[in-house]
Amino acid sequence: MQTLESISADRINALFAEVESFTDPDFDGWTRTVFSSPYQEERHWMLRQFKDSGLQNVHVDAAGNIVGVLPGRNPFADPIVLGSHTDTVERGGRFDGVVGVLGALEVVQRFRESGRLLERPLMVIDFFGEEANPFGLTCLGSRSLVGHLAPQDLERINPEGKRLGDTLQAFGMDPSGILGMSTGRPAKWHAYLELHIEQSDSLEKARRDIGVVTAVAGIKRLLARYLGQYDHAGGARMRARKDALLAAASSALVLHEFACGNPGYAVATTTHIDSLQSAQNVVPGKAELRAEVRSTDSAWFTSVDRELTQRVSARAHEFGCDVDLEWFLDNEIVQTNSTLQQNIVDASQSFGLSWMAVPSGATHDSVHISRIAPMGMIFVPSVGGRSHCPEEMTPQRDILNGIRVLEESVRLADKGPLPTL
Ligand code: HGY
Ligand code: MN
Ligand code: MN
């Protein structure tokens, strides 16, 4: 006799096996980057899954999000919304985002099959383009949905010189629609819950089943441009050089050491250093560095750009170079809703699952959604804390734990009032 758990396990297994087939074969791991054909094909498949799961009014909204609704007893009540994303980074994993979307569909199925009707509509969203992309703008669909996308964002140019607005159009979307979504009256939701893998190692190290997310880290991104002096690589005296690439390399160490020195949660990652030249016999006179810093420590996060600008500039001057630093705020630090946190704790305990409070170093669509609804996040463990790589792994048992906690957290949120933002 099949139990509800074994039915869920079989269904989730089958769906994961199918979604994994949508990837760019030129890369190891899983690659379904925004605007790619594997992502486009996966979205057509996901639309069918939304319909097959019994959701109604399944559609792609103007911001490219895939949306469906399970009606509740009161069609006029503000909905409870579950969501995540199914695009990946290049050479990414199988679980980042996918656990939240497939988990939400499974919760819908479990409510339908058990005949337990909620008071409120239950909405599921697969958000468009959550991952960082060459236009430097994450969370395209959720950002637009809450009014965080501005007309000038469509003018962003990627390294190949293409405009974001044109790229959206080429992907089959209407740029004015995505903007319209952004300028229209934001939706009003009762609560938003997202199930996600932890993408770090706190749960595994503490041997806990469930992470109750307390806050999502803020992100600031940096583009630093260095000016030194072009010289002959053979003739220029070492001490007389103004090597822009060396200055950029020293900045990577400054960023690393500054983040390591913070007692709270803070990280810094230099992702690109480029001499902008092809010659191999010329001392680089120019260089560019791209990096990002993240923290849930508001004092550190507020001052980090000023602090690092001073330290990076001082170090670059030691190499005789000037540097111009341009900082971009990707998202502020966002706290989760305390009542939803408590619901997740109560749900975990009701199943005898261990839990702990954890910050999220990764950003999520939930950061933007927190602008229009009380937001909660449920983490399940990442093996070795690894993510954004082919080794990303979360055992099925943990995914099913997360789904049960998500389902129960929805039921608890449906019953009670929630404090406003
Ligand atoms: O960058 C992030 O933290 C997320 O995975 N997009
Ligand atoms: Mn994610
Ligand atoms: Mn990710």
CSV table of N, CA, C and O and ligand atoms in Angstrom, one decimal, residues 85 87-89 96-97 130-131 196 199 362-363 387-388 392, ligand 3:
chain,number,residue,atom,x,y,z
A,85,HIS,N,12.9,29.3,-8.4
A,85,HIS,CA,13.4,29.5,-9.8
A,85,HIS,C,13.9,28.2,-10.3
A,85,HIS,O,14.3,27.3,-9.6
A,87,ASP,N,16.1,28.5,-13.3
A,87,ASP,CA,17.3,28.7,-14.1
A,87,ASP,C,18.5,28.4,-13.3
A,87,ASP,O,18.4,28.3,-12.1
A,88,THR,N,19.6,28.2,-13.9
A,88,THR,CA,20.8,27.8,-13.2
A,88,THR,C,22.0,28.8,-13.5
A,88,THR,O,21.9,29.5,-14.5
A,89,VAL,N,23.1,28.7,-12.8
A,89,VAL,CA,24.3,29.3,-13.2
A,89,VAL,C,25.0,28.4,-14.2
A,89,VAL,O,24.5,27.2,-14.4
A,96,ASP,N,19.4,23.8,-6.7
A,96,ASP,CA,19.2,25.2,-6.5
A,96,ASP,C,18.0,25.8,-7.2
A,96,ASP,O,17.9,25.7,-8.4
A,97,GLY,N,17.0,26.2,-6.4
A,97,GLY,CA,15.8,26.7,-7.0
A,97,GLY,C,14.8,25.6,-7.4
A,97,GLY,O,13.6,25.7,-7.0
A,130,GLU,N,16.3,34.2,-12.1
A,130,GLU,CA,16.7,34.5,-10.7
A,130,GLU,C,18.2,34.7,-10.7
A,130,GLU,O,18.7,35.6,-10.0
A,131,GLU,N,19.0,33.9,-11.4
A,131,GLU,CA,20.4,33.9,-11.3
A,131,GLU,C,21.1,35.1,-11.9
A,131,GLU,O,20.5,35.8,-12.7
A,196,HIS,N,14.2,26.0,-0.1
A,196,HIS,CA,15.5,26.2,-0.9
A,196,HIS,C,16.6,25.3,-0.2
A,196,HIS,O,16.5,25.1,1.0
A,199,GLN,N,22.9,25.8,0.5
A,199,GLN,CA,24.0,26.3,-0.2
A,199,GLN,C,25.2,26.7,0.7
A,199,GLN,O,26.0,27.6,0.3
A,362,ALA,N,23.2,33.2,0.3
A,362,ALA,CA,22.7,33.3,-1.1
A,362,ALA,C,21.5,34.2,-1.1
A,362,ALA,O,20.8,34.3,-0.1
A,363,THR,N,21.3,34.9,-2.3
A,363,THR,CA,20.2,35.7,-2.4
A,363,THR,C,19.1,34.9,-3.1
A,363,THR,O,19.3,33.8,-3.6
A,387,SER,N,27.4,24.3,-3.6
A,387,SER,CA,26.3,24.7,-4.5
A,387,SER,C,26.9,25.5,-5.7
A,387,SER,O,28.1,25.8,-5.6
A,388,HIS,N,26.1,25.7,-6.7
A,388,HIS,CA,26.5,26.4,-7.9
A,388,HIS,C,27.7,25.7,-8.5
A,388,HIS,O,28.7,26.2,-9.1
A,392,GLU,N,26.7,19.8,-6.4
A,392,GLU,CA,25.5,20.2,-5.5
A,392,GLU,C,24.7,19.0,-5.2
A,392,GLU,O,24.3,18.3,-6.2
B,3,MN,MN,21.7,30.2,-7.3
